[in-house]
Amino acid sequence: MRIRIVALTAIAALSLGAAACTEAEQDQAQADANAAADEAGNVAAQAGEVIEAGAMKAAQATEEAAGKAANKLEENQAEAAAEGRPGAVNPATDERVPAPAN
């Protein structure tokens, strides 16, 4: 009987030790998962900044191209209005060159 009690006590101690080890491993796994989640969040935020910066550059390039196109169109209209071409609009006055009367 005494051997059984000692054996059961030993088994109980080993079980508690195993459970404690498992708990520590679970705690470490949870800490690792939390750290990975934090890192994933940081990477996602950084990716968002990179995407936003790229979008900003694209918008600036589009704005620049649109400005150049508007300048060219304005030059063409100023030249056409100065030549008296019907339908042209003088950019300085916003007045349209009238069509000739028949």
Coordinates of C-alpha atoms in Angstrom, one line a residue, residues 3 9 20 37 41 51 54 57 70 85:
I3 CA 4.4 1.8 -2.5
T9 CA 2.3 10.8 -5.4
A20 CA 3.2 23.6 -15.5
A37 CA 0.5 40.1 -34.5
G41 CA 0.3 45.3 -37.7
I51 CA 0.9 52.6 -51.0
G54 CA 2.8 55.9 -54.4
K57 CA 3.3 60.5 -56.5
A70 CA -4.1 72.8 -70.1
R85 CA -10.7 81.6 -86.1

